[in-house]
Short mmCIF file of C-alpha atoms in Angstrom, two decimals:
data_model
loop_
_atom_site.label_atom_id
_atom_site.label_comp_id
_atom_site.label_asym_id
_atom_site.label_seq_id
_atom_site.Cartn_x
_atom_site.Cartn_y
_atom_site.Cartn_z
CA UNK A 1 -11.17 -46.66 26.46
CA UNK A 2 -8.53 -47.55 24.07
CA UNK A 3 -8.90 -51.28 24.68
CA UNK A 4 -11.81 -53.92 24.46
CA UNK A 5 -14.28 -54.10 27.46
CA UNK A 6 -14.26 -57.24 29.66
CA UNK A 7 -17.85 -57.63 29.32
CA UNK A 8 -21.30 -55.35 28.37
CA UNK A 9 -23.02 -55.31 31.37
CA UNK A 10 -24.48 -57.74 33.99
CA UNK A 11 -27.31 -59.74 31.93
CA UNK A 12 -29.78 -58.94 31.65
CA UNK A 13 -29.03 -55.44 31.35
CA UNK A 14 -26.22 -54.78 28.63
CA UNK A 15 -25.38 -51.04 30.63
CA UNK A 16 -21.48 -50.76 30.43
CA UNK A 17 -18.50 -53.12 32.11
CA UNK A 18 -19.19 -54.25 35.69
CA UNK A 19 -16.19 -56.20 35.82
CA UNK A 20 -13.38 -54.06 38.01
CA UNK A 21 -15.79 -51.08 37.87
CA UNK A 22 -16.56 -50.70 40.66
CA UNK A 23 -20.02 -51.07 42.36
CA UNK A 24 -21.78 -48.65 40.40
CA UNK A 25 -20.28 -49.85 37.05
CA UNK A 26 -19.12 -46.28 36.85
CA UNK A 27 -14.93 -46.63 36.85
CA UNK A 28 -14.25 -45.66 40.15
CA UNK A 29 -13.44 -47.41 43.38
CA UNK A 30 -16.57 -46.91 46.04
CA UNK A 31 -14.25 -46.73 48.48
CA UNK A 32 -11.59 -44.24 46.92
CA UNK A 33 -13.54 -42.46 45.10
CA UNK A 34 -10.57 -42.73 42.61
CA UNK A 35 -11.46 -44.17 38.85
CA UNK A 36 -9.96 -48.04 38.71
CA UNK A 37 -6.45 -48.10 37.38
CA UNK A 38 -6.28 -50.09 33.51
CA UNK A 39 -4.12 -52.88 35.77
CA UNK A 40 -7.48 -54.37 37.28
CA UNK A 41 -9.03 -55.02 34.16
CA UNK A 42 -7.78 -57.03 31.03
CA UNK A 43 -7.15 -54.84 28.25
CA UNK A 44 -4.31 -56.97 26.21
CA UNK A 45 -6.19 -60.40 26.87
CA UNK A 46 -9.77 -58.68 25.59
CA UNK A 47 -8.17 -56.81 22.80
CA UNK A 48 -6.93 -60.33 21.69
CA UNK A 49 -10.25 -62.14 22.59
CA UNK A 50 -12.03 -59.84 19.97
CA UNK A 51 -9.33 -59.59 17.11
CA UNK A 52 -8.95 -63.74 17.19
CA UNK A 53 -12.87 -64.45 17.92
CA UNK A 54 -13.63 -61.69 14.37
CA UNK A 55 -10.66 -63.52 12.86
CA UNK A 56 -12.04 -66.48 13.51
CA UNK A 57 -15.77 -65.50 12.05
CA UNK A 58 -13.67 -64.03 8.85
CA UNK A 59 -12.56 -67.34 8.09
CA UNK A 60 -15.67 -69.35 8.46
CA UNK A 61 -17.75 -66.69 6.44
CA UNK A 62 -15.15 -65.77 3.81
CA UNK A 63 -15.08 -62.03 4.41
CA UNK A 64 -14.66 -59.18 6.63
CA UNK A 65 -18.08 -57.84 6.61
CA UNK A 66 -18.59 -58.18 10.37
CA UNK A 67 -15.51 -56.87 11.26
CA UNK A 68 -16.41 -53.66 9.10
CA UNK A 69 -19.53 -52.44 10.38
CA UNK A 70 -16.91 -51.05 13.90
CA UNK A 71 -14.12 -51.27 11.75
CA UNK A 72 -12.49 -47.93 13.47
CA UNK A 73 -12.70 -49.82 16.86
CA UNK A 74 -11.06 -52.44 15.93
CA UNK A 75 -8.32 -50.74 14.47
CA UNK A 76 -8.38 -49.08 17.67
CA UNK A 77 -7.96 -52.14 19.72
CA UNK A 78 -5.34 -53.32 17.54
CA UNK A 79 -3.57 -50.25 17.97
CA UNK A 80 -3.47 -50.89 21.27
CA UNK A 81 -1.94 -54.31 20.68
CA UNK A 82 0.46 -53.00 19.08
CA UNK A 83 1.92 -50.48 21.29
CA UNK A 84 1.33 -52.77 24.56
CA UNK A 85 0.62 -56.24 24.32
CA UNK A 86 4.07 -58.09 23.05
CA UNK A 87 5.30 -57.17 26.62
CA UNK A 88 2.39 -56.37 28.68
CA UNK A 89 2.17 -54.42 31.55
CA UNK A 90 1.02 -55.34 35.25
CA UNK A 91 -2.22 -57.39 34.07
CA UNK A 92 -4.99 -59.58 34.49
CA UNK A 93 -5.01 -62.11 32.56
CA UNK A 94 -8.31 -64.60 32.00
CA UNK A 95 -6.48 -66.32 35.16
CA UNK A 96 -7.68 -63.60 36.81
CA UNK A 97 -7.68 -65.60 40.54
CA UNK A 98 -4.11 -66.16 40.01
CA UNK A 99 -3.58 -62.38 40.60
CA UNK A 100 -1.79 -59.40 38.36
CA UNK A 101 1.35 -60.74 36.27
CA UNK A 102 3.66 -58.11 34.29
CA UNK A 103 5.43 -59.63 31.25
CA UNK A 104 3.06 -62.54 30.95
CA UNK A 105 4.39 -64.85 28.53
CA UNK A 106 1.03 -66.59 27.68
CA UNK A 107 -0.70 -63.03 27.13
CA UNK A 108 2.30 -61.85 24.62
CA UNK A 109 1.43 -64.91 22.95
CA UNK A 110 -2.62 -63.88 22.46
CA UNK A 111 -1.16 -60.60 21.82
CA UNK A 112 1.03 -61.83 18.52
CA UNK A 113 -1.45 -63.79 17.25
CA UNK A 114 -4.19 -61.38 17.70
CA UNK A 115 -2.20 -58.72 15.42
CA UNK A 116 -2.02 -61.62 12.74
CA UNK A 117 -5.67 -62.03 12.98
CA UNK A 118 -6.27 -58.18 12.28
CA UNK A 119 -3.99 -58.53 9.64
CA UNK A 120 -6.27 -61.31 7.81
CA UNK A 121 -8.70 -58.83 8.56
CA UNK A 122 -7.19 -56.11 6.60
CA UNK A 123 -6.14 -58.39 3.73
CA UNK A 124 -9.97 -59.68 3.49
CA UNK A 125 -11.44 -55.82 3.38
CA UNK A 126 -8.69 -54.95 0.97
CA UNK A 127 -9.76 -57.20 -1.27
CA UNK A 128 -13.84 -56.75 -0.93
CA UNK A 129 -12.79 -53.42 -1.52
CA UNK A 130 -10.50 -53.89 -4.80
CA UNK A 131 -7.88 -51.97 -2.63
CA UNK A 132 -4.23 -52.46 -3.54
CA UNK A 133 -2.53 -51.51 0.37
CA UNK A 134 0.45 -53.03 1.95
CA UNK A 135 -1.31 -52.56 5.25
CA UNK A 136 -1.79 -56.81 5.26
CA UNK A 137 1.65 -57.37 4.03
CA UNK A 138 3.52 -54.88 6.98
CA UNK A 139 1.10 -56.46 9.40
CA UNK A 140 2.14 -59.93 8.41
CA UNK A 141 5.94 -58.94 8.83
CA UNK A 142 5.22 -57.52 12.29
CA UNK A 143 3.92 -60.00 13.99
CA UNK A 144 6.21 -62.55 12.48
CA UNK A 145 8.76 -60.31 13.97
CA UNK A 146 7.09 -60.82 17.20
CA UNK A 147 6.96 -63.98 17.09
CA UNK A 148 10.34 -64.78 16.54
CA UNK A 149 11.20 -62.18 19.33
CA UNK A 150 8.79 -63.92 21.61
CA UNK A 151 10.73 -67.26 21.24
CA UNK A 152 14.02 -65.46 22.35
CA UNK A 153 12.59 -63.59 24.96
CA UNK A 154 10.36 -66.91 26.36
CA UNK A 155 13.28 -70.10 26.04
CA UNK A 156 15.05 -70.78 29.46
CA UNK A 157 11.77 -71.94 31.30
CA UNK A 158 11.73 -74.92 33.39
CA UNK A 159 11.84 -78.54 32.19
CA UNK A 160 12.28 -76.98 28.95
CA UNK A 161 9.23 -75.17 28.60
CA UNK A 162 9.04 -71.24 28.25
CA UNK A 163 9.04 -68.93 30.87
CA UNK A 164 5.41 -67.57 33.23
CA UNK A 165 7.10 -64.48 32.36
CA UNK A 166 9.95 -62.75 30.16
CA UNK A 167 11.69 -61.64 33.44
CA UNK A 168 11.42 -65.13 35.30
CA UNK A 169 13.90 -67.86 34.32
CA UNK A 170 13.44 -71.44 35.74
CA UNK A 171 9.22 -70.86 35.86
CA UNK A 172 6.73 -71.66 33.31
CA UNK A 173 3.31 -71.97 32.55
CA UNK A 174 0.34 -73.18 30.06
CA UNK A 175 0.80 -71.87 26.47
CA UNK A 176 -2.59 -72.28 25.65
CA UNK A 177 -3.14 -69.28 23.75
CA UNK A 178 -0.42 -70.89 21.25
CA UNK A 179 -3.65 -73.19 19.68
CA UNK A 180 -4.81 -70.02 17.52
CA UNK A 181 -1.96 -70.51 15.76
CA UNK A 182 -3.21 -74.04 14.76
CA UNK A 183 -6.90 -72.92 14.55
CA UNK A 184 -6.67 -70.58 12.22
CA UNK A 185 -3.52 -71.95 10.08
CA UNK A 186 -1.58 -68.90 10.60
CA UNK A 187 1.74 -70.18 11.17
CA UNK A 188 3.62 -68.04 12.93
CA UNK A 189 4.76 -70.49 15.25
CA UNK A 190 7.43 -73.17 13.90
CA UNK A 191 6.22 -77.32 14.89
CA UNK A 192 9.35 -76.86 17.28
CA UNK A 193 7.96 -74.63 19.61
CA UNK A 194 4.75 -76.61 19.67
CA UNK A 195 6.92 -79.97 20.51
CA UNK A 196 8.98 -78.51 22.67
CA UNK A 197 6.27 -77.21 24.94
CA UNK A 198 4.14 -80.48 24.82
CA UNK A 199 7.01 -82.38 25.62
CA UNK A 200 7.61 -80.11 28.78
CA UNK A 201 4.16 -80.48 29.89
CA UNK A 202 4.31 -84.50 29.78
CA UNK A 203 7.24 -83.30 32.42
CA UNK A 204 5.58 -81.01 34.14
CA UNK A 205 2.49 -83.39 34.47
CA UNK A 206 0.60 -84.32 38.05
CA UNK A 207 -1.45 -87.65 38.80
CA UNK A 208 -4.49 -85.35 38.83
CA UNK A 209 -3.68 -83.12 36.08
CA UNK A 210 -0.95 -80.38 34.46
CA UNK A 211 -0.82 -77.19 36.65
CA UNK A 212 -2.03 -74.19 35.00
CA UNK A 213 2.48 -72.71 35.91
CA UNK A 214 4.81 -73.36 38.43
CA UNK A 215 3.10 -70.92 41.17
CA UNK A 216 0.22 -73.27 42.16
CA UNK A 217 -1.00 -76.68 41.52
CA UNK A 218 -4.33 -76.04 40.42
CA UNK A 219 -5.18 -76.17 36.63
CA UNK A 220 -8.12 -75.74 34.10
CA UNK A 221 -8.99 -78.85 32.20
CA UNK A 222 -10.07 -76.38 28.92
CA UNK A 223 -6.83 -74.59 29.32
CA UNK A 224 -4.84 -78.27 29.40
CA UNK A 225 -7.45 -79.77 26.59
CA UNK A 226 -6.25 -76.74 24.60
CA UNK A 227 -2.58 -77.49 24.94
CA UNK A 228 -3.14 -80.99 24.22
CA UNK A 229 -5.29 -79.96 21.00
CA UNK A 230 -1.46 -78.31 19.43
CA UNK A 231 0.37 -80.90 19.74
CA UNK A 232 0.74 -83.63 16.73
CA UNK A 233 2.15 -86.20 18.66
CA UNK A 234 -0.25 -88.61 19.95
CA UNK A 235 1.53 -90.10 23.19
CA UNK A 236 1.30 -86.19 24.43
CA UNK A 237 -1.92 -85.86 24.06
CA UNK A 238 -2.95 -88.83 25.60
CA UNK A 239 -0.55 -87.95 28.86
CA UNK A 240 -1.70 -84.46 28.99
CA UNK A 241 -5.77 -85.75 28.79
CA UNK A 242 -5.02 -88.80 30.85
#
């Protein structure tokens, strides 16, 4: 596929994707007979799993190396992110049990941030390499691009957070995926956003806990700890933990 796999196989055996593959982990539906359609499994949130997680590994190591021994699939996944993932398609998302979403708001976010992280990528091969490109630099202006699309598109959520998704006005949802930003000091994002959102949550907030969006009221307490993490006021963190 043109995307990152959900998973390797069912441990122990590391045989190919079971997730939304059907019984036989061979892409088609047992009872159709018809191969899966790309909407049951996760291809923009996995694409941006791998791109941040390598990112991420770049940083602590202080090269690419990694990264470079599949560098053509990861190019290939970012690809991908780049022709789908700013305004993805009908979706799961890691939420998978709150069902398919098109124009997820949170997964444009992992999206934007995982095209930064490739580009960190580039810029840290480049330079093992001696390489004078301006792959790193065009990457860099992209997803800023994005980004500052993505707060347009988002604004006009509820409470004065940002939307579930671009097409909903008056929802809203968990920006957890907005932490990478902070992680791994890319700053895309301006402190504004990051304010705005954590004051929306302390808003938004339940006596048992901040929903995971305005659909249900159940929640993930690593999805709110990561919202809390971005936030550099200390009054919202200790509402959104408390």
């Amino acid at each position: 596929y043109d995307y990152a796999p959900h998973d390797l196989g069912q441990y122990p055996l590391a045989t190919g994707q079971v997730y939304s593959m059907g019984t036989y982990s061979m892409g088609t539906d047992p009872k159709t007979g018809k191969p899966y359609a790309d909407a049951d499994r996760m291809p923009v949130e996995e694409c941006g799993n791998m791109l941040i997680a390598l990112a991420a590994l770049a940083q602590k190591e202080g090269n690419a190396g990694f990264a470079e021994k599949w560098w053509p699939t990861v190019a290939k996944w970012a690809e991908y992110l780049r022709r789908f993932g700013f305004d993805p398609g009908d979706q799961l998302c890691t939420d998978d049990f709150a069902g398919h979403l098109a124009h997820n708001a949170n997964l444009s976010l992992k999206s934007i941030l995982a095209l930064r992280s490739y580009a960190m990528l580039v810029e840290m091969r480049e330079r093992a390499r001696g390489a004078s490109s301006d792959e790193s630099d065009r990457l860099k202006l992209d997803s800023l691009i994005m980004s500052m699309q993505w707060v347009k598109a988002a604004k006009g959520g509820r409470d004065g957070a940002t939307r579930l998704a671009f097409d909903q006005p008056e929802t809203w949802s968990l920006k957890y995926n907005l932490v990478w930003d902070k992680v791994l000091g890319l700053g895309l994002f301006p402190q504004s956003v990051f304010d705005a959102e954590a004051d929306a949550y302390c808003r938004l907030a339940r006596t048992y806990g901040l929903p995971l969006d305005n659909r249900k009221p159940y929640t993930k307490t690593d999805w709110e700890l990561w919202c809390a993490a971005f936030t550099d006021r200390r009054e919202c963190f200790d509402a959104i933990v408390d």
